[in-house]
PDB file of C-alpha atoms in Angstrom:
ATOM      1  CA  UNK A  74      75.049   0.887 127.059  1.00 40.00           C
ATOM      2  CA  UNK A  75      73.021   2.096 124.071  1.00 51.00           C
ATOM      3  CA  UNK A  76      69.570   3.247 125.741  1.00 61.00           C
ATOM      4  CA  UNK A  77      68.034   5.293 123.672  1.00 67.00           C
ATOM      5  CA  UNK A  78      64.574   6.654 123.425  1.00 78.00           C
ATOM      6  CA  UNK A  79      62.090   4.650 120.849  1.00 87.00           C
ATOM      7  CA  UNK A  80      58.705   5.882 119.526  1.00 89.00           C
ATOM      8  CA  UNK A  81      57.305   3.256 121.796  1.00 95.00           C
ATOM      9  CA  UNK A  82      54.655   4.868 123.437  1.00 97.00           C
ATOM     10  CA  UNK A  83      54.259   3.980 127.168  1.00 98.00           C
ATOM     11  CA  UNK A  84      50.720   4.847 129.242  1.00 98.00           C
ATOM     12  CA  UNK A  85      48.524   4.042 132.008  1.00 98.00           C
ATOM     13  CA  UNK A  86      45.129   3.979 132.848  1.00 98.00           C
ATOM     14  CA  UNK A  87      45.675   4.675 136.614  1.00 98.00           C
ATOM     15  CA  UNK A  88      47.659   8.197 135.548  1.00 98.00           C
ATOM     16  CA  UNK A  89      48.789  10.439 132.825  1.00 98.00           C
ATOM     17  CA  UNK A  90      52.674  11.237 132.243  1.00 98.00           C
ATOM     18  CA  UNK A  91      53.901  13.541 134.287  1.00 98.00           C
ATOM     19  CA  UNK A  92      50.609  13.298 137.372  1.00 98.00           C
ATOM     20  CA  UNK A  93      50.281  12.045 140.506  1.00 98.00           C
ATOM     21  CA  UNK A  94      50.255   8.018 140.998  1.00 98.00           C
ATOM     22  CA  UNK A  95      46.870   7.362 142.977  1.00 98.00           C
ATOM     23  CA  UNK A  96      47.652   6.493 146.627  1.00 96.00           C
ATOM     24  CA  UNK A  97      46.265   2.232 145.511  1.00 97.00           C
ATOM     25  CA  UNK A  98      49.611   2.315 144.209  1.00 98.00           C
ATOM     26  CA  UNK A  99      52.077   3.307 146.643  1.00 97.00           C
ATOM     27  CA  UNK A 100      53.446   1.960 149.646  1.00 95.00           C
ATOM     28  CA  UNK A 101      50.627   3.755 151.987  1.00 94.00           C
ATOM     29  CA  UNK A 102      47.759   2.187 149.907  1.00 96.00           C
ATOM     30  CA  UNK A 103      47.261  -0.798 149.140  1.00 97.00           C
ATOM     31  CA  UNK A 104      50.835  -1.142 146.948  1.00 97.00           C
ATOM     32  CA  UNK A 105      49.865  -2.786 143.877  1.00 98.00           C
ATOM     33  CA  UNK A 106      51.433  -2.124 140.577  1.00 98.00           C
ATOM     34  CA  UNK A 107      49.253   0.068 138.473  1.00 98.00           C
ATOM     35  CA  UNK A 108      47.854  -0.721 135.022  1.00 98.00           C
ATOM     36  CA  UNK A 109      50.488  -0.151 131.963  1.00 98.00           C
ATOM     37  CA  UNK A 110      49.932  -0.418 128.261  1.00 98.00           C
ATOM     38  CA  UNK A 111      52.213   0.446 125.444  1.00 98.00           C
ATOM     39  CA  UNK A 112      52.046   1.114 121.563  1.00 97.00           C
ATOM     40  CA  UNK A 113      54.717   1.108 118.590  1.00 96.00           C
ATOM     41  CA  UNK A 114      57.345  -1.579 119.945  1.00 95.00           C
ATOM     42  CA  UNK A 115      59.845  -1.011 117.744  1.00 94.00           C
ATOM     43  CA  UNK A 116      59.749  -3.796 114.615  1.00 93.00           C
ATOM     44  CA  UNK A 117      61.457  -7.779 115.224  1.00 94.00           C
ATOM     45  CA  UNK A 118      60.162  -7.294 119.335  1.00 96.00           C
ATOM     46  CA  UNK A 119      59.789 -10.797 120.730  1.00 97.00           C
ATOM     47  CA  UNK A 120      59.737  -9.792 124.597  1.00 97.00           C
ATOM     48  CA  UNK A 121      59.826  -7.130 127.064  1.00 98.00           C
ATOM     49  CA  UNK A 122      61.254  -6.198 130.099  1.00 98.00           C
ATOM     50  CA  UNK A 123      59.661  -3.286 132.882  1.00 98.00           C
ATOM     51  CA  UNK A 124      61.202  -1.537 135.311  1.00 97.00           C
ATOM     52  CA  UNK A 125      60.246   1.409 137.632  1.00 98.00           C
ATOM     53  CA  UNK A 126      63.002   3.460 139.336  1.00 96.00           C
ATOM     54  CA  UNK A 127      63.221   6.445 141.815  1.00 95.00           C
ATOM     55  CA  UNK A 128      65.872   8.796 140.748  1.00 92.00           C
ATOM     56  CA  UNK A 129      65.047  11.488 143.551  1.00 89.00           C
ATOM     57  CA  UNK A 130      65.916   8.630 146.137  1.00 86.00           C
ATOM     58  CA  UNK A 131      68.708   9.914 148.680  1.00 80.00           C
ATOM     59  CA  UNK A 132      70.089   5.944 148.471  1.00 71.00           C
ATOM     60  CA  UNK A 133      73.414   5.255 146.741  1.00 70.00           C
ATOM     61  CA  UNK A 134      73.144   1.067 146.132  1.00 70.00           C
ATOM     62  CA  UNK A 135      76.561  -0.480 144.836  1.00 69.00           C
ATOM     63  CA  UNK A 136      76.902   2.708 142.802  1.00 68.00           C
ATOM     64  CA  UNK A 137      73.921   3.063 141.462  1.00 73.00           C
ATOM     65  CA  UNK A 138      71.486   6.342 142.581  1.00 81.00           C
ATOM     66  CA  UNK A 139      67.873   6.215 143.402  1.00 90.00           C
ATOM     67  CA  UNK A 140      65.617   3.544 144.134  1.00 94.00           C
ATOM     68  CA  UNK A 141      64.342   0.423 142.302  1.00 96.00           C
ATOM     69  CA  UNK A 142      60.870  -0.548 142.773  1.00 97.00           C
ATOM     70  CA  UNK A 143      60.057  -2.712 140.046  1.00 98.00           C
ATOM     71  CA  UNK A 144      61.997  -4.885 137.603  1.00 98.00           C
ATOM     72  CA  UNK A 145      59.478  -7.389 135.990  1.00 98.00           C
ATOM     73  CA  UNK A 146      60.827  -9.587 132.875  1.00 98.00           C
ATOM     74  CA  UNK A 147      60.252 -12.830 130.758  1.00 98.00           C
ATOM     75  CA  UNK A 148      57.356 -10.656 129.387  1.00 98.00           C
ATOM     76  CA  UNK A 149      56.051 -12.089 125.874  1.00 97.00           C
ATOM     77  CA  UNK A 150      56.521 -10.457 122.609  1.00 96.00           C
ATOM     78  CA  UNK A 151      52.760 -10.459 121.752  1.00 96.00           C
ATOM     79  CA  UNK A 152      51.411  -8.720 124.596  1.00 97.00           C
ATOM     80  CA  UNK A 153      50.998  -4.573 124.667  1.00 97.00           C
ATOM     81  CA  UNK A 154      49.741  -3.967 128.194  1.00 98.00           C
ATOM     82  CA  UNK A 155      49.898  -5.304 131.761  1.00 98.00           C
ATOM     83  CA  UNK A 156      46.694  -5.500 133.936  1.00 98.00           C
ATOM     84  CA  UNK A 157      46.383  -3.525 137.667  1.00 98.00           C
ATOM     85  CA  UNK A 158      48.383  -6.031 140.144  1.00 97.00           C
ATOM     86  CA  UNK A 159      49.906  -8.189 137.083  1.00 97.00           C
ATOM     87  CA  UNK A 160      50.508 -11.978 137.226  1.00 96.00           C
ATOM     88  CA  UNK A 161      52.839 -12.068 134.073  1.00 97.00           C
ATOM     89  CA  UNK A 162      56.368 -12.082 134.039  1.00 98.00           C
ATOM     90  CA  UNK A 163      59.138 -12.768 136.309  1.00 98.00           C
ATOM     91  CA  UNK A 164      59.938 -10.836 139.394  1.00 98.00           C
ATOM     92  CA  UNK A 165      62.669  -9.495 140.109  1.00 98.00           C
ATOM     93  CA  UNK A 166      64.655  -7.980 143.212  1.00 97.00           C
ATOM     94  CA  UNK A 167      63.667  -4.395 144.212  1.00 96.00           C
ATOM     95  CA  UNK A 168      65.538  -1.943 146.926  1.00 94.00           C
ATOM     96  CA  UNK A 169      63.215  -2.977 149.321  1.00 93.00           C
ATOM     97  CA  UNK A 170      64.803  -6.264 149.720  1.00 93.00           C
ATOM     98  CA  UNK A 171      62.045  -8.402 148.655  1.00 95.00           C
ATOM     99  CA  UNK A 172      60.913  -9.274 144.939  1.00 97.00           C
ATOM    100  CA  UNK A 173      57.849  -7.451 143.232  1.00 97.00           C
ATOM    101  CA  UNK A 174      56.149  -4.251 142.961  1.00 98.00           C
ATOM    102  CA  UNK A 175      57.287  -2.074 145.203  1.00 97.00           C
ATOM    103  CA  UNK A 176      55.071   1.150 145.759  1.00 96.00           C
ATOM    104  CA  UNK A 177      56.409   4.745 146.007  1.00 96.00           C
ATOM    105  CA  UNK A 178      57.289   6.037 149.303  1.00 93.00           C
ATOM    106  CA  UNK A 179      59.508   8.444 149.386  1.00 90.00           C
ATOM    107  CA  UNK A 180      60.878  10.224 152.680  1.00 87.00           C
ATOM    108  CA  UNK A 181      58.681  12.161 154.595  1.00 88.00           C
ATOM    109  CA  UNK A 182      59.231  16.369 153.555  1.00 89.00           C
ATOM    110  CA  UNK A 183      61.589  15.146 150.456  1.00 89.00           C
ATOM    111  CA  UNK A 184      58.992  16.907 148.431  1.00 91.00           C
ATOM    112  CA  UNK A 185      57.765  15.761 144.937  1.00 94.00           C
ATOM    113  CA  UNK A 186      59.494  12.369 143.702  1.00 95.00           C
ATOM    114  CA  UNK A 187      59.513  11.422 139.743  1.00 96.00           C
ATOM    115  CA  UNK A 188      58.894   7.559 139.106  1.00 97.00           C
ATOM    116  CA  UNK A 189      60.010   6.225 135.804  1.00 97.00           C
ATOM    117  CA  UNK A 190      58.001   3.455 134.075  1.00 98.00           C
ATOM    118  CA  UNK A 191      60.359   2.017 131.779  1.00 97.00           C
ATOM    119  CA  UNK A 192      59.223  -0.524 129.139  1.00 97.00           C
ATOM    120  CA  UNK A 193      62.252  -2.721 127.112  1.00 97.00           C
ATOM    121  CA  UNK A 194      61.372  -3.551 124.145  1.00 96.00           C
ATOM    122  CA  UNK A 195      64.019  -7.048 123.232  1.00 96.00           C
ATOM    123  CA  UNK A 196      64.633  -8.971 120.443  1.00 96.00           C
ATOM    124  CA  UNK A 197      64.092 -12.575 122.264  1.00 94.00           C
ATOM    125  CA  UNK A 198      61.980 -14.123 124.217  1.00 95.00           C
ATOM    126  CA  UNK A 199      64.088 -14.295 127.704  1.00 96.00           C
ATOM    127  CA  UNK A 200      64.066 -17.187 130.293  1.00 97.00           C
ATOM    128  CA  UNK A 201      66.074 -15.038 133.402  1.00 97.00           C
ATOM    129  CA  UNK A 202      65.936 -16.376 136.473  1.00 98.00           C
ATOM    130  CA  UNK A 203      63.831 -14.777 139.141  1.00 98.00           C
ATOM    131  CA  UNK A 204      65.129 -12.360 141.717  1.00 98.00           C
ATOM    132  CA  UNK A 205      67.487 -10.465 138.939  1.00 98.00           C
ATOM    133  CA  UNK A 206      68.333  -6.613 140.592  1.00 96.00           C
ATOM    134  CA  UNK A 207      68.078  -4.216 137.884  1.00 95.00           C
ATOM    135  CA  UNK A 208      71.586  -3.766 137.133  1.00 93.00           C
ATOM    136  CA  UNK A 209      71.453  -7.738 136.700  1.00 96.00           C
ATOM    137  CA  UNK A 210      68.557  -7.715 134.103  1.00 97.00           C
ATOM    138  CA  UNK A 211      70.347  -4.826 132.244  1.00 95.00           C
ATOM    139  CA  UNK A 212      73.725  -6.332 131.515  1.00 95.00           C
ATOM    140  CA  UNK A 213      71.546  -9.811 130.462  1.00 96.00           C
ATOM    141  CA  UNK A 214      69.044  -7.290 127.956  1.00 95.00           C
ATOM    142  CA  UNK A 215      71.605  -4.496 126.851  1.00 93.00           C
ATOM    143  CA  UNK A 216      72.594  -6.288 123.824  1.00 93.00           C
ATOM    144  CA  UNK A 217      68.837  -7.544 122.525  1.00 93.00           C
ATOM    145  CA  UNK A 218      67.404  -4.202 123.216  1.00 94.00           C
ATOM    146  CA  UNK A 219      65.427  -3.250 120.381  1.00 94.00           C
ATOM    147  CA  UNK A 220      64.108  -0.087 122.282  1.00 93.00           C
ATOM    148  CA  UNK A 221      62.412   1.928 125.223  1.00 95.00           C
ATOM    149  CA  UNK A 222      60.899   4.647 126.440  1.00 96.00           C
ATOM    150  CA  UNK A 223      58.859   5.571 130.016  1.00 96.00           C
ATOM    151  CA  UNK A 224      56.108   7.055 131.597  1.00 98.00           C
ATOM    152  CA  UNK A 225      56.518   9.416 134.565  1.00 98.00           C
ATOM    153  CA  UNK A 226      54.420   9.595 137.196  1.00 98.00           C
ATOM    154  CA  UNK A 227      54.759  11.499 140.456  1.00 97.00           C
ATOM    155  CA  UNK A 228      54.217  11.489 144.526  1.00 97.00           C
ATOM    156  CA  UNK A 229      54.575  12.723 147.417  1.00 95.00           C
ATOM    157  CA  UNK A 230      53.838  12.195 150.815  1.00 89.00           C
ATOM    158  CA  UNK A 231      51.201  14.212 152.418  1.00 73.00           C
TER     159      UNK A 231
END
């Protein structure tokens, strides 16, 4: 699978790249998705796809590593952010073993954990069903993907 890095520039309003995801947004708060907004989707972009995964997860999931706590798709072309708690889009399955936003919670003493915000940038609109796990939604997206790129945030539990 081609994923490369785009210019797309990914952000949030609830934390910078790279700092700590405020507690409202994990599973010990009140785990809802935070605020995202992106820039510079690559030219001919007609819909997106997000997902957030857990690579410091100690779970191994039909051989895939980490954890998946988002995958969110059917996302139009035309829009460039996603509001706090977001309505839009179709939900899909996360490693919780529900649908949704899923808030970080990593193991208690596993130290620091990364969380990647990924944003797909696709060259169609997409119609997916709901309930898609992320390696699902990536073998449907791989070949209309236009480009990507993430923000980072971070937690840990007290």
């Amino acid at each position: 699978m081609a994923f490369a890095l785009s210019s797309m520039k990914v952000t949030s309003s609830a934390f910078a790249d790279h700092q700590a995801i405020p507690a409202k947004h994990t599973g010990e708060g009140e785990d809802v998705s935070p605020a995202l907004a992106w820039q510079g989707a690559p030219e001919g972009t007609k819909g997106f796809a997000v997902i957030c995964h857990d690579p410091d997860a100690p779970l191994v999931k039909d051989g895939n590593y980490g954890f998946v706590h988002w995958v969110l798709y059917n996302l139009p072309g035309d829009i460039q952010e996603l509001t706090e708690k977001t309505a839009v889009g179709t939900v899909g399955a996360n490693d919780k073993g529900d649908t949704g936003y899923c808030g970080p919670m990593p193991p208690e003493g596993h130290g620091k954990h990364l969380y990647y915000f990924w944003v797909l940038a696709l060259d169609h609109q997409t119609s997916l069903p709901e309930g898609l796990t992320l390696t699902e939604l990536l073998k449907e997206v791989e070949p209309n993907l236009l480009g990507m790129n993430r923000l980072v945030g971070t937690y840990q539990r007290g």
